[in-house]
Structure formats: structure tokens, C-alpha cells
Amino acid sequence: MMCKNHLKVGVVCYPTYGGSGVVATELGKAMACEGHQVHFISYKRPARLSSFQPNVFYHEVTNFEYPLFDYKPYDTALASKIVDVALHYELDLLHVHYAIPHAIIAFIAKSILLAKKKRLPIITTLHGTDITLVGLDGSFYPVVQFSINQSDKVTTVSESLKQDTIKAFQTTRDIEVIPNFIDLKKFNNKPNHALKKSFVKEEEKVLMHISNFRKVKRIPDIVKVFNLVQQKIPSKLLLIGDGPERTVLEDLCRELHIVDKVIFLGKQESVEDLLRIADLFYLTSDHESFGLSALEAMACGVPVISSNIGGIPEVNKDGFSGFVCKVGDIEQMFFKSLHILTDEATHQQFKKQAIDQAKKFEKSKIVPRYMELYLQCIQNS
Ligand code: GMT
């Protein structure tokens, strides 16, 4: 198996707007560029898999309608699809992203395949809330713990998430830290004055946040910081994405009388175009295993004001690519924003350093680490 030049890899991920799906898709596409055959298995075509690429296959998990099912048994359908794809395409391994429910479904599929005399090693990549939030809930905990221990290889996207996993799940598996990565050809600081002019006047700054607007992101903190900043520096806040917190945010903007200065852009495909027009990016979460959006901003030359939680300090270097502040400390975030924005030379220095920091996570440095792991996994199975 080791001397095979090209692997056949199955990838299970969430197709939705979110970091774990982005990492899974970009990794799969990078592997396909190297000539490996990559089979994505999900309930919807992943967001960043819209255009055709050779060696990339997509297998949709369809749900069986039956009046008895109040809850459609997606997990069973997913396991069956994995078994079918693994047998039909002779997969060498399966890489599942986000533990719930993918790791346990992978284990079930692997067991079924073993009964059919087919080996399928499993790599599970833990992305964050599958461990720090959802996985800790009693309704999932024993299954998550078991499925992590049953995976052939386990990776986390930061050292912080590795420590959280060991602490919370007392896992017996070795965990390898492989951080999120960035394509610096796609995410760069090429200016787009025309696009910037469509949002702000010449003298105005653009502050930005991108996420799925979940509570964990603490976006009201960003609005409150912006409210203070805009009283000192002419600026606008661009909020990109959508999710359960949207109405809370709209209400807050009305309450603070800043509706004309906060622009909600909804979900966007090419975030790199928008990031390039930003002067400062915010990621103020109270749980964050890595913070891919912060890395994307830094790669576009945008300094980051972030919280100090989870894996964020491994990405955003305090005083270099931006500032790392205490969760919920609006005043500190406000002062750090002013420090960067009020002096042009300081701003330019931070912009350059943000790119330097992002270079540490260049795709070409990180993707080969997954490849190495794939080969080890196949060799040991
Ligand atoms: O951050 C999100 O809301 C999406 C979430 C996901 O599971 O898709 O992202 C997680 O995985 C990303 C990719 O590894 C990380 O960069 C994010 O930090 C992590 N989110 C959290 O831990 C909250």
C-alpha cells in the first residue's frame, strides 16, 4: 500500500458555512491536485466545492422518507454510504472532520467493512465545539469519548484543543496537532479601492467580522467596541455571515443608534475580496479552537483584535499580528483598536506583521503533514 503513488481518500464533513467544512474541502482539493482521488461524503455539496475539479468526487447522503421517522436516521444513511463508497471505489482510508456524529459513524462503517474483509483506517480531526461545547454534553459524551479512542489517528487544530481533549475525555489515543492552513495566493493584500469606496468614504476605516453568528462568537462585543471606535475614528463595521444572533445584533445597533454605520452583508462566497478592504478584523469568541477567519484576515494583511481563548493566541500573536484581549473586555479591545488605527505607520507595521504571521500557516507547509499521517495510518492498519 505504501508504494502506491496515489491514494483513494474518503472525506466526511459538514457542508455548511463553517471552518471545519472549509478545512476538509480545501485539504481534499489540495490532495486531488496532487493526483489523489478524493471522495467527499455529505448531505449537501460542501460550500467550497462548487466548481468541477479532476479527482474530486461527491457522494450525497440521501434521506429516506418514512412516516415512522420523526427524526430521519441520517447517521444510518451516512454509514451505509461510507460502506458503499469504500467498497465500490476501494478507499484506502477515511478522514472524518468534526467528531459528532462522524467519528462514531466511521467506526460503525469500519466494523461493517471488516465483516466484508475490507480494512478502512479512520482519521478523526477534532475542530473545536465537538470537544469544547457539544461533545461535553451528557447526551454525546460517552459516544464521543469511545469514537475518539477507536480512531486510528486523531488530530486537533491547535495545541489548546489537544489539551482540552485530553482533559475532558482522558483519551488513550496520541493526538497530533495540525493547524488550519491558508492559501496565500488566494488570500492576499491586493488592494481593491473601488470595492472599498462602495462601502466607505476616503477617510473612513473598515472594521470587519465574519462568522456563522453563533452565540459563542460574542458578536455584541464587537458592536460595542465599534460603537466606541466610531466616536473617535470615522469608520464602518461590516458584519459578514448569518445565524441565530443576527436579530440580537440588529436590535443592539438600533439601541446604540449606529444602524447607518453597521452593514450586514449576509453569507458571502468570496470572503477574500471583502477581507482585502478591511483595516481591522475582530474575533472575540468565548470558545475558539483555532480561528480560521482570523488567519484569513491576517493573510490579507488585516491585523486582528481577538479574545485570548482556546487556540486563538497560537494564531494571532499579541502585539505583532494584532492584539489578544481578555474575553469580554470591551475597553481593552477599544484601546487596542485605537492603538492600531490612529497612527498610519503603526497600522502599516501591523498589516505587514499580520502577513508574516499568516505565512507560518501556508498551505504548502501544512498539507504535507496530513499526507504523512495518511501514509502512516495506512501502513499501520
Ligand atoms: O467556528 C465555527 O463556528 C465553525 C467551526 C466548525 O466546526 O466548522 O469552526 C471550528 O473549526 C475551525 C476549523 O478547524 C476552527 O478554525 C474554528 O476555530 C472552530 N470553531 C470553534 O472552535 C468555535
mmCIF file of C-alpha atoms and ligand atoms in Angstrom:
data_model
loop_
_atom_site.group_PDB
_atom_site.id
_atom_site.type_symbol
_atom_site.label_atom_id
_atom_site.label_comp_id
_atom_site.label_asym_id
_atom_site.label_seq_id
_atom_site.Cartn_x
_atom_site.Cartn_y
_atom_site.Cartn_z
ATOM 1 C CA MET A 1 0.000 0.000 0.000
ATOM 2 C CA MET A 2 2.838 2.402 0.933
ATOM 3 C CA CYS A 3 4.412 2.351 -2.517
ATOM 4 C CA LYS A 4 1.111 3.297 -4.146
ATOM 5 C CA ASN A 5 1.624 6.711 -5.683
ATOM 6 C CA HIS A 6 -1.923 7.852 -5.408
ATOM 7 C CA LEU A 7 -4.349 7.261 -2.593
ATOM 8 C CA LYS A 8 -8.117 6.977 -2.593
ATOM 9 C CA VAL A 9 -9.401 9.002 0.333
ATOM 10 C CA GLY A 10 -12.933 9.323 1.674
ATOM 11 C CA VAL A 11 -13.771 12.625 3.410
ATOM 12 C CA VAL A 12 -16.786 13.140 5.666
ATOM 13 C CA CYS A 13 -17.575 16.717 6.703
ATOM 14 C CA TYR A 14 -20.290 19.275 7.301
ATOM 15 C CA PRO A 15 -21.089 21.055 4.050
ATOM 16 C CA THR A 16 -22.244 24.237 5.766
ATOM 17 C CA TYR A 17 -20.679 27.664 6.214
ATOM 18 C CA GLY A 18 -18.086 26.872 8.883
ATOM 19 C CA GLY A 19 -14.404 26.301 9.494
ATOM 20 C CA SER A 20 -14.383 22.501 9.711
ATOM 21 C CA GLY A 21 -16.055 22.161 6.299
ATOM 22 C CA VAL A 22 -13.660 24.706 4.801
ATOM 23 C CA VAL A 23 -10.587 22.864 6.131
ATOM 24 C CA ALA A 24 -11.959 19.490 4.933
ATOM 25 C CA THR A 25 -12.753 20.829 1.465
ATOM 26 C CA GLU A 26 -9.528 22.780 0.945
ATOM 27 C CA LEU A 27 -7.472 19.802 2.157
ATOM 28 C CA GLY A 28 -9.337 17.419 -0.153
ATOM 29 C CA LYS A 29 -8.901 19.750 -3.116
ATOM 30 C CA ALA A 30 -5.173 20.108 -2.381
ATOM 31 C CA MET A 31 -4.820 16.291 -2.246
ATOM 32 C CA ALA A 32 -6.717 15.980 -5.533
ATOM 33 C CA CYS A 33 -4.280 18.464 -7.140
ATOM 34 C CA GLU A 34 -1.501 16.041 -6.185
ATOM 35 C CA GLY A 35 -3.281 13.282 -8.114
ATOM 36 C CA HIS A 36 -5.008 11.533 -5.189
ATOM 37 C CA GLN A 37 -8.637 10.521 -5.628
ATOM 38 C CA VAL A 38 -10.825 12.295 -3.077
ATOM 39 C CA HIS A 39 -14.410 11.264 -2.320
ATOM 40 C CA PHE A 40 -16.479 13.739 -0.294
ATOM 41 C CA ILE A 41 -19.454 12.233 1.517
ATOM 42 C CA SER A 42 -22.045 14.605 2.982
ATOM 43 C CA TYR A 43 -25.733 15.550 2.871
ATOM 44 C CA LYS A 44 -25.105 18.608 0.682
ATOM 45 C CA ARG A 45 -22.325 19.659 -1.680
ATOM 46 C CA PRO A 46 -19.754 21.432 0.570
ATOM 47 C CA ALA A 47 -19.720 25.222 0.138
ATOM 48 C CA ARG A 48 -16.201 25.437 -1.294
ATOM 49 C CA LEU A 49 -16.689 22.512 -3.674
ATOM 50 C CA SER A 50 -18.825 24.368 -6.172
ATOM 51 C CA SER A 51 -16.670 24.098 -9.294
ATOM 52 C CA PHE A 52 -15.510 20.931 -11.039
ATOM 53 C CA GLN A 53 -12.033 19.635 -10.238
ATOM 54 C CA PRO A 54 -10.412 16.462 -11.576
ATOM 55 C CA ASN A 55 -10.011 13.650 -8.991
ATOM 56 C CA VAL A 56 -12.744 15.106 -6.775
ATOM 57 C CA PHE A 57 -15.953 13.122 -6.325
ATOM 58 C CA TYR A 58 -19.036 13.982 -4.329
ATOM 59 C CA HIS A 59 -21.434 11.399 -2.898
ATOM 60 C CA GLU A 60 -24.652 12.759 -1.451
ATOM 61 C CA VAL A 61 -26.238 11.057 1.525
ATOM 62 C CA THR A 62 -29.932 10.975 0.771
ATOM 63 C CA ASN A 63 -32.519 10.643 3.455
ATOM 64 C CA PHE A 64 -35.189 8.002 3.304
ATOM 65 C CA GLU A 65 -38.662 9.395 3.964
ATOM 66 C CA TYR A 66 -40.940 7.221 6.091
ATOM 67 C CA PRO A 67 -43.861 8.353 8.290
ATOM 68 C CA LEU A 68 -42.468 6.498 11.322
ATOM 69 C CA PHE A 69 -39.375 8.705 11.404
ATOM 70 C CA ASP A 70 -39.891 11.854 13.451
ATOM 71 C CA TYR A 71 -36.097 12.100 13.306
ATOM 72 C CA LYS A 72 -34.708 10.941 9.995
ATOM 73 C CA PRO A 73 -31.910 8.393 10.625
ATOM 74 C CA TYR A 74 -29.143 10.385 8.865
ATOM 75 C CA ASP A 75 -26.442 8.538 10.810
ATOM 76 C CA THR A 76 -27.553 5.177 9.396
ATOM 77 C CA ALA A 77 -27.746 6.585 5.868
ATOM 78 C CA LEU A 78 -24.254 8.079 6.245
ATOM 79 C CA ALA A 79 -22.760 4.796 7.496
ATOM 80 C CA SER A 80 -24.353 2.932 4.565
ATOM 81 C CA LYS A 81 -22.999 5.484 2.090
ATOM 82 C CA ILE A 82 -19.472 5.203 3.532
ATOM 83 C CA VAL A 83 -19.616 1.407 3.243
ATOM 84 C CA ASP A 84 -20.828 1.627 -0.353
ATOM 85 C CA VAL A 85 -18.216 4.205 -1.446
ATOM 86 C CA ALA A 86 -15.386 2.406 0.400
ATOM 87 C CA LEU A 87 -16.204 -0.909 -1.314
ATOM 88 C CA HIS A 88 -17.046 0.434 -4.749
ATOM 89 C CA TYR A 89 -14.110 2.859 -5.036
ATOM 90 C CA GLU A 90 -11.707 0.774 -2.900
ATOM 91 C CA LEU A 91 -10.910 3.607 -0.500
ATOM 92 C CA ASP A 92 -7.534 3.439 1.272
ATOM 93 C CA LEU A 93 -8.690 5.484 4.243
ATOM 94 C CA LEU A 94 -11.450 7.676 5.616
ATOM 95 C CA HIS A 95 -10.851 11.135 7.083
ATOM 96 C CA VAL A 96 -13.729 12.478 9.160
ATOM 97 C CA HIS A 97 -13.958 16.108 10.226
ATOM 98 C CA TYR A 98 -15.843 17.043 13.433
ATOM 99 C CA ALA A 99 -16.403 14.209 15.881
ATOM 100 C CA ILE A 100 -20.188 14.376 16.141
ATOM 101 C CA PRO A 101 -21.587 12.216 14.636
ATOM 102 C CA HIS A 102 -18.856 11.486 12.086
ATOM 103 C CA ALA A 103 -16.353 9.625 14.310
ATOM 104 C CA ILE A 104 -18.861 7.059 15.602
ATOM 105 C CA ILE A 105 -20.383 6.604 12.140
ATOM 106 C CA ALA A 106 -16.888 5.998 10.779
ATOM 107 C CA PHE A 107 -16.382 3.344 13.468
ATOM 108 C CA ILE A 108 -19.664 1.642 12.520
ATOM 109 C CA ALA A 109 -18.778 1.720 8.804
ATOM 110 C CA LYS A 110 -15.319 0.359 9.577
ATOM 111 C CA SER A 111 -16.822 -2.529 11.562
ATOM 112 C CA ILE A 112 -19.270 -3.375 8.773
ATOM 113 C CA LEU A 113 -16.445 -3.280 6.227
ATOM 114 C CA LEU A 114 -14.276 -5.535 8.369
ATOM 115 C CA ALA A 115 -17.046 -8.139 8.284
ATOM 116 C CA LYS A 116 -16.779 -7.869 4.492
ATOM 117 C CA LYS A 117 -12.974 -8.328 4.734
ATOM 118 C CA LYS A 118 -12.200 -4.715 3.800
ATOM 119 C CA ARG A 119 -9.923 -2.636 6.026
ATOM 120 C CA LEU A 120 -10.656 1.079 6.289
ATOM 121 C CA PRO A 121 -8.386 3.084 8.610
ATOM 122 C CA ILE A 122 -10.030 6.158 10.157
ATOM 123 C CA ILE A 123 -8.545 9.586 10.852
ATOM 124 C CA THR A 124 -10.642 11.897 13.001
ATOM 125 C CA THR A 125 -9.924 15.623 13.041
ATOM 126 C CA LEU A 126 -11.397 17.442 16.022
ATOM 127 C CA HIS A 127 -12.284 21.040 15.192
ATOM 128 C CA GLY A 128 -13.472 22.672 18.389
ATOM 129 C CA THR A 129 -17.029 22.745 19.582
ATOM 130 C CA ASP A 130 -17.266 18.973 19.022
ATOM 131 C CA ILE A 131 -14.975 18.834 22.087
ATOM 132 C CA THR A 132 -15.297 22.117 23.983
ATOM 133 C CA LEU A 133 -19.088 22.520 23.852
ATOM 134 C CA VAL A 134 -21.332 19.933 22.211
ATOM 135 C CA GLY A 135 -19.185 16.889 22.979
ATOM 136 C CA LEU A 136 -19.214 17.636 26.696
ATOM 137 C CA ASP A 137 -22.989 17.371 26.869
ATOM 138 C CA GLY A 138 -24.148 14.181 28.550
ATOM 139 C CA SER A 139 -26.191 13.259 25.502
ATOM 140 C CA PHE A 140 -22.993 12.836 23.457
ATOM 141 C CA TYR A 141 -20.050 12.407 25.867
ATOM 142 C CA PRO A 142 -19.654 8.588 26.089
ATOM 143 C CA VAL A 143 -20.049 8.180 22.333
ATOM 144 C CA VAL A 144 -17.542 10.948 21.547
ATOM 145 C CA GLN A 145 -15.041 9.504 24.044
ATOM 146 C CA PHE A 146 -15.396 5.991 22.615
ATOM 147 C CA SER A 147 -15.209 7.108 18.983
ATOM 148 C CA ILE A 148 -12.064 9.190 19.547
ATOM 149 C CA ASN A 149 -10.392 6.193 21.157
ATOM 150 C CA GLN A 150 -11.427 3.956 18.255
ATOM 151 C CA SER A 151 -9.999 6.224 15.540
ATOM 152 C CA ASP A 152 -6.692 5.060 14.071
ATOM 153 C CA LYS A 153 -5.330 8.606 14.177
ATOM 154 C CA VAL A 154 -6.658 11.731 15.858
ATOM 155 C CA THR A 155 -5.699 15.298 15.038
ATOM 156 C CA THR A 156 -6.649 18.613 16.588
ATOM 157 C CA VAL A 157 -6.306 22.036 15.005
ATOM 158 C CA SER A 158 -4.403 23.578 17.926
ATOM 159 C CA GLU A 159 -2.359 22.614 20.974
ATOM 160 C CA SER A 160 -5.067 24.160 23.114
ATOM 161 C CA LEU A 161 -7.715 21.836 21.644
ATOM 162 C CA LYS A 162 -5.406 18.858 22.166
ATOM 163 C CA GLN A 163 -5.083 19.722 25.867
ATOM 164 C CA ASP A 164 -8.859 20.273 26.162
ATOM 165 C CA THR A 165 -9.469 16.857 24.565
ATOM 166 C CA ILE A 166 -7.057 15.056 26.876
ATOM 167 C CA LYS A 167 -8.515 16.792 29.924
ATOM 168 C CA ALA A 168 -12.173 16.320 29.064
ATOM 169 C CA PHE A 169 -12.067 12.845 27.523
ATOM 170 C CA GLN A 170 -8.972 11.237 29.119
ATOM 171 C CA THR A 171 -8.300 9.879 25.662
ATOM 172 C CA THR A 172 -5.893 6.992 25.228
ATOM 173 C CA ARG A 173 -5.047 7.999 21.655
ATOM 174 C CA ASP A 174 -1.995 10.016 20.658
ATOM 175 C CA ILE A 175 -3.185 13.315 19.287
ATOM 176 C CA GLU A 176 -1.300 15.130 16.566
ATOM 177 C CA VAL A 177 -1.719 18.895 16.261
ATOM 178 C CA ILE A 178 -2.105 20.007 12.639
ATOM 179 C CA PRO A 179 -3.223 23.638 12.452
ATOM 180 C CA ASN A 180 -5.595 25.210 9.944
ATOM 181 C CA PHE A 181 -3.864 26.405 6.792
ATOM 182 C CA ILE A 182 -4.169 29.196 4.257
ATOM 183 C CA ASP A 183 -3.671 29.588 0.522
ATOM 184 C CA LEU A 184 -1.657 32.804 0.255
ATOM 185 C CA LYS A 185 -2.275 33.004 -3.488
ATOM 186 C CA LYS A 186 -5.995 33.315 -2.860
ATOM 187 C CA PHE A 187 -5.848 35.302 0.387
ATOM 188 C CA ASN A 188 -3.547 38.253 -0.326
ATOM 189 C CA ASN A 189 -3.428 42.008 0.183
ATOM 190 C CA LYS A 190 -4.073 43.095 -3.406
ATOM 191 C CA PRO A 191 -5.925 46.413 -2.961
ATOM 192 C CA ASN A 192 -9.442 46.940 -4.290
ATOM 193 C CA HIS A 193 -10.112 50.663 -3.932
ATOM 194 C CA ALA A 194 -13.298 50.539 -5.982
ATOM 195 C CA LEU A 195 -14.868 47.939 -3.693
ATOM 196 C CA LYS A 196 -13.769 49.834 -0.581
ATOM 197 C CA LYS A 197 -15.241 53.062 -1.981
ATOM 198 C CA SER A 198 -18.595 51.338 -2.386
ATOM 199 C CA PHE A 199 -18.784 50.965 1.410
ATOM 200 C CA VAL A 200 -16.885 53.882 2.943
ATOM 201 C CA LYS A 201 -15.676 57.416 2.263
ATOM 202 C CA GLU A 202 -11.952 58.033 1.667
ATOM 203 C CA GLU A 203 -11.223 58.938 5.316
ATOM 204 C CA GLU A 204 -13.278 56.107 6.851
ATOM 205 C CA LYS A 205 -11.863 52.828 8.179
ATOM 206 C CA VAL A 206 -13.441 49.406 7.647
ATOM 207 C CA LEU A 207 -13.796 47.141 10.687
ATOM 208 C CA MET A 208 -14.880 43.588 9.943
ATOM 209 C CA HIS A 209 -16.085 40.286 11.370
ATOM 210 C CA ILE A 210 -17.017 37.063 9.567
ATOM 211 C CA SER A 211 -18.709 34.072 11.167
ATOM 212 C CA ASN A 212 -21.826 31.966 11.429
ATOM 213 C CA PHE A 213 -23.270 34.377 14.009
ATOM 214 C CA ARG A 214 -23.488 31.877 16.837
ATOM 215 C CA LYS A 215 -23.554 32.974 20.491
ATOM 216 C CA VAL A 216 -20.069 31.549 21.012
ATOM 217 C CA LYS A 217 -18.652 34.332 18.775
ATOM 218 C CA ARG A 218 -19.782 37.125 21.170
ATOM 219 C CA ILE A 219 -20.504 39.484 18.263
ATOM 220 C CA PRO A 220 -22.333 42.001 20.517
ATOM 221 C CA ASP A 221 -18.867 42.707 21.996
ATOM 222 C CA ILE A 222 -17.665 43.698 18.525
ATOM 223 C CA VAL A 223 -20.625 46.028 18.031
ATOM 224 C CA LYS A 224 -19.939 47.640 21.425
ATOM 225 C CA VAL A 225 -16.229 48.083 20.629
ATOM 226 C CA PHE A 226 -17.133 49.522 17.244
ATOM 227 C CA ASN A 227 -19.553 51.948 18.869
ATOM 228 C CA LEU A 228 -16.645 53.367 20.900
ATOM 229 C CA VAL A 229 -14.203 53.358 17.961
ATOM 230 C CA GLN A 230 -16.551 55.188 15.596
ATOM 231 C CA GLN A 231 -16.842 58.016 18.128
ATOM 232 C CA LYS A 232 -13.077 58.623 17.733
ATOM 233 C CA ILE A 233 -12.335 57.447 14.187
ATOM 234 C CA PRO A 234 -14.640 57.745 11.155
ATOM 235 C CA SER A 235 -15.430 54.119 10.388
ATOM 236 C CA LYS A 236 -17.966 51.461 9.419
ATOM 237 C CA LEU A 237 -18.440 47.906 10.673
ATOM 238 C CA LEU A 238 -19.026 45.170 8.085
ATOM 239 C CA LEU A 239 -20.613 42.044 9.517
ATOM 240 C CA ILE A 240 -20.432 39.078 7.163
ATOM 241 C CA GLY A 241 -22.310 35.819 7.665
ATOM 242 C CA ASP A 242 -25.609 34.936 9.221
ATOM 243 C CA GLY A 243 -27.003 32.859 12.041
ATOM 244 C CA PRO A 244 -29.003 32.797 15.257
ATOM 245 C CA GLU A 245 -27.527 36.049 16.698
ATOM 246 C CA ARG A 246 -28.462 38.259 13.745
ATOM 247 C CA THR A 247 -31.602 39.811 15.254
ATOM 248 C CA VAL A 248 -29.884 40.403 18.613
ATOM 249 C CA LEU A 249 -27.195 42.338 16.723
ATOM 250 C CA GLU A 250 -29.652 44.337 14.659
ATOM 251 C CA ASP A 251 -31.514 45.299 17.859
ATOM 252 C CA LEU A 252 -28.253 46.342 19.535
ATOM 253 C CA CYS A 253 -27.293 48.561 16.587
ATOM 254 C CA ARG A 254 -30.700 50.255 16.783
ATOM 255 C CA GLU A 255 -30.317 50.764 20.524
ATOM 256 C CA LEU A 256 -26.859 52.330 20.027
ATOM 257 C CA HIS A 257 -28.091 54.454 17.077
ATOM 258 C CA ILE A 258 -25.435 53.114 14.727
ATOM 259 C CA VAL A 259 -27.605 51.363 12.122
ATOM 260 C CA ASP A 260 -26.204 53.593 9.356
ATOM 261 C CA LYS A 261 -22.659 52.551 10.298
ATOM 262 C CA VAL A 262 -23.066 48.788 10.657
ATOM 263 C CA ILE A 263 -23.550 46.912 7.399
ATOM 264 C CA PHE A 264 -24.879 43.353 7.448
ATOM 265 C CA LEU A 265 -23.761 41.593 4.278
ATOM 266 C CA GLY A 266 -25.184 38.141 4.993
ATOM 267 C CA LYS A 267 -23.434 34.963 3.835
ATOM 268 C CA GLN A 268 -20.770 35.589 1.211
ATOM 269 C CA GLU A 269 -18.828 33.209 -1.014
ATOM 270 C CA SER A 270 -15.586 35.099 -1.790
ATOM 271 C CA VAL A 271 -14.644 36.419 1.625
ATOM 272 C CA GLU A 272 -11.101 37.136 0.403
ATOM 273 C CA ASP A 273 -12.368 40.042 -1.754
ATOM 274 C CA LEU A 274 -14.053 41.595 1.260
ATOM 275 C CA LEU A 275 -11.195 40.934 3.675
ATOM 276 C CA ARG A 276 -8.833 42.898 1.446
ATOM 277 C CA ILE A 277 -10.778 46.108 2.083
ATOM 278 C CA ALA A 278 -10.709 45.727 5.893
ATOM 279 C CA ASP A 279 -8.493 47.773 8.206
ATOM 280 C CA LEU A 280 -9.108 45.702 11.318
ATOM 281 C CA PHE A 281 -10.675 42.273 11.940
ATOM 282 C CA TYR A 282 -12.378 41.112 15.148
ATOM 283 C CA LEU A 283 -12.703 37.623 16.613
ATOM 284 C CA THR A 284 -13.976 37.932 20.180
ATOM 285 C CA SER A 285 -15.301 34.397 20.844
ATOM 286 C CA ASP A 286 -15.549 32.713 24.231
ATOM 287 C CA HIS A 287 -14.692 29.321 22.665
ATOM 288 C CA GLU A 288 -12.437 29.067 19.623
ATOM 289 C CA SER A 289 -10.140 26.167 18.885
ATOM 290 C CA PHE A 290 -8.168 27.982 16.187
ATOM 291 C CA GLY A 291 -9.935 30.865 14.428
ATOM 292 C CA LEU A 292 -9.607 30.263 10.697
ATOM 293 C CA SER A 293 -11.320 33.562 9.889
ATOM 294 C CA ALA A 294 -8.592 35.433 11.811
ATOM 295 C CA LEU A 295 -5.931 33.624 9.788
ATOM 296 C CA GLU A 296 -7.735 34.502 6.542
ATOM 297 C CA ALA A 297 -7.821 38.155 7.610
ATOM 298 C CA MET A 298 -4.125 38.176 8.541
ATOM 299 C CA ALA A 299 -3.196 36.645 5.186
ATOM 300 C CA CYS A 300 -4.962 39.608 3.550
ATOM 301 C CA GLY A 301 -2.843 41.990 5.633
ATOM 302 C CA VAL A 302 -5.539 42.773 8.188
ATOM 303 C CA PRO A 303 -4.475 42.998 11.865
ATOM 304 C CA VAL A 304 -6.720 41.157 14.308
ATOM 305 C CA ILE A 305 -8.225 42.165 17.640
ATOM 306 C CA SER A 306 -9.165 38.905 19.315
ATOM 307 C CA SER A 307 -10.014 37.312 22.602
ATOM 308 C CA ASN A 308 -7.391 35.214 24.398
ATOM 309 C CA ILE A 309 -9.375 31.990 24.414
ATOM 310 C CA GLY A 310 -8.557 28.457 23.196
ATOM 311 C CA GLY A 311 -6.217 28.284 20.219
ATOM 312 C CA ILE A 312 -6.554 31.942 19.160
ATOM 313 C CA PRO A 313 -3.243 33.039 20.770
ATOM 314 C CA GLU A 314 -1.492 30.324 18.711
ATOM 315 C CA VAL A 315 -2.717 32.159 15.591
ATOM 316 C CA ASN A 316 -2.912 35.860 16.492
ATOM 317 C CA LYS A 317 0.418 36.877 18.034
ATOM 318 C CA ASP A 318 -0.198 39.539 20.659
ATOM 319 C CA GLY A 319 1.442 42.871 19.783
ATOM 320 C CA PHE A 320 2.577 41.523 16.404
ATOM 321 C CA SER A 321 -0.277 40.466 14.101
ATOM 322 C CA GLY A 322 -2.792 42.331 16.270
ATOM 323 C CA PHE A 323 -3.782 42.189 19.920
ATOM 324 C CA VAL A 324 -5.119 39.440 22.149
ATOM 325 C CA CYS A 325 -7.536 40.685 24.832
ATOM 326 C CA LYS A 326 -9.464 39.184 27.745
ATOM 327 C CA VAL A 327 -12.822 37.716 26.692
ATOM 328 C CA GLY A 328 -15.495 40.400 27.014
ATOM 329 C CA ASP A 329 -13.047 43.220 27.827
ATOM 330 C CA ILE A 330 -14.633 45.877 25.594
ATOM 331 C CA GLU A 331 -12.436 48.678 26.922
ATOM 332 C CA GLN A 332 -9.182 46.832 26.256
ATOM 333 C CA MET A 333 -10.346 45.913 22.732
ATOM 334 C CA PHE A 334 -11.308 49.542 22.148
ATOM 335 C CA PHE A 335 -7.890 50.888 23.274
ATOM 336 C CA LYS A 336 -6.014 48.277 21.233
ATOM 337 C CA SER A 337 -8.114 49.163 18.172
ATOM 338 C CA LEU A 338 -7.226 52.841 18.608
ATOM 339 C CA HIS A 339 -3.547 51.956 19.034
ATOM 340 C CA ILE A 340 -3.528 50.340 15.598
ATOM 341 C CA LEU A 341 -5.856 52.701 13.767
ATOM 342 C CA THR A 342 -4.786 56.149 14.921
ATOM 343 C CA ASP A 343 -1.236 56.078 13.601
ATOM 344 C CA GLU A 344 -0.693 55.202 9.917
ATOM 345 C CA ALA A 345 2.890 53.932 10.418
ATOM 346 C CA THR A 346 1.751 51.636 13.251
ATOM 347 C CA HIS A 347 -1.139 50.380 11.134
ATOM 348 C CA GLN A 348 1.171 49.608 8.200
ATOM 349 C CA GLN A 349 3.594 47.790 10.534
ATOM 350 C CA PHE A 350 0.784 45.603 11.931
ATOM 351 C CA LYS A 351 -0.506 44.888 8.415
ATOM 352 C CA LYS A 352 2.911 43.633 7.341
ATOM 353 C CA GLN A 353 3.353 41.581 10.524
ATOM 354 C CA ALA A 354 -0.111 40.037 10.081
ATOM 355 C CA ILE A 355 1.025 38.658 6.712
ATOM 356 C CA ASP A 356 4.331 37.448 8.207
ATOM 357 C CA GLN A 357 2.401 35.568 10.901
ATOM 358 C CA ALA A 358 -0.042 34.083 8.353
ATOM 359 C CA LYS A 359 2.904 32.715 6.340
ATOM 360 C CA LYS A 360 3.583 30.232 9.170
ATOM 361 C CA PHE A 361 0.317 28.509 8.222
ATOM 362 C CA GLU A 362 0.873 28.409 4.448
ATOM 363 C CA LYS A 363 -0.955 25.541 2.782
ATOM 364 C CA SER A 364 2.258 24.091 1.342
ATOM 365 C CA LYS A 365 3.661 23.713 4.880
ATOM 366 C CA ILE A 366 0.602 22.108 6.468
ATOM 367 C CA VAL A 367 -0.989 19.848 3.805
ATOM 368 C CA PRO A 368 2.096 17.526 3.593
ATOM 369 C CA ARG A 369 1.661 16.839 7.312
ATOM 370 C CA TYR A 370 -1.771 15.339 6.650
ATOM 371 C CA MET A 371 -0.303 13.338 3.768
ATOM 372 C CA GLU A 372 2.386 11.950 6.072
ATOM 373 C CA LEU A 373 -0.293 10.985 8.566
ATOM 374 C CA TYR A 374 -2.377 9.286 5.861
ATOM 375 C CA LEU A 375 0.603 7.142 4.853
ATOM 376 C CA GLN A 376 1.419 6.235 8.467
ATOM 377 C CA CYS A 377 -2.206 5.339 9.058
ATOM 378 C CA ILE A 378 -2.382 3.063 6.024
ATOM 379 C CA GLN A 379 0.954 1.450 6.864
ATOM 380 C CA ASN A 380 -0.084 0.659 10.452
ATOM 381 C CA SER A 381 -3.548 -0.647 9.684
HETATM 382 O O1 GMT B 1 -16.264 28.474 14.244
HETATM 383 C C1 GMT B 1 -17.284 27.965 13.822
HETATM 384 O O2 GMT B 1 -18.366 28.372 14.198
HETATM 385 C C2 GMT B 1 -17.280 26.838 12.839
HETATM 386 C C3 GMT B 1 -16.498 25.676 13.395
HETATM 387 C C4 GMT B 1 -16.782 24.428 12.627
HETATM 388 O O3 GMT B 1 -16.814 23.416 13.274
HETATM 389 O O4 GMT B 1 -16.984 24.417 11.421
HETATM 390 O O5 GMT B 1 -15.119 26.025 13.370
HETATM 391 C C5 GMT B 1 -14.227 25.298 14.171
HETATM 392 O O6 GMT B 1 -13.297 24.707 13.274
HETATM 393 C C6 GMT B 1 -12.463 25.632 12.567
HETATM 394 C C7 GMT B 1 -11.590 24.836 11.601
HETATM 395 O O7 GMT B 1 -10.755 23.948 12.253
HETATM 396 C C8 GMT B 1 -11.642 26.464 13.557
HETATM 397 O O8 GMT B 1 -10.821 27.383 12.864
HETATM 398 C C9 GMT B 1 -12.615 27.224 14.474
HETATM 399 O O9 GMT B 1 -11.858 27.900 15.452
HETATM 400 C C10 GMT B 1 -13.543 26.226 15.176
HETATM 401 N N1 GMT B 1 -14.582 26.974 15.914
HETATM 402 C C11 GMT B 1 -14.668 26.947 17.251
HETATM 403 O O10 GMT B 1 -13.899 26.336 17.971
HETATM 404 C C12 GMT B 1 -15.783 27.753 17.825
#
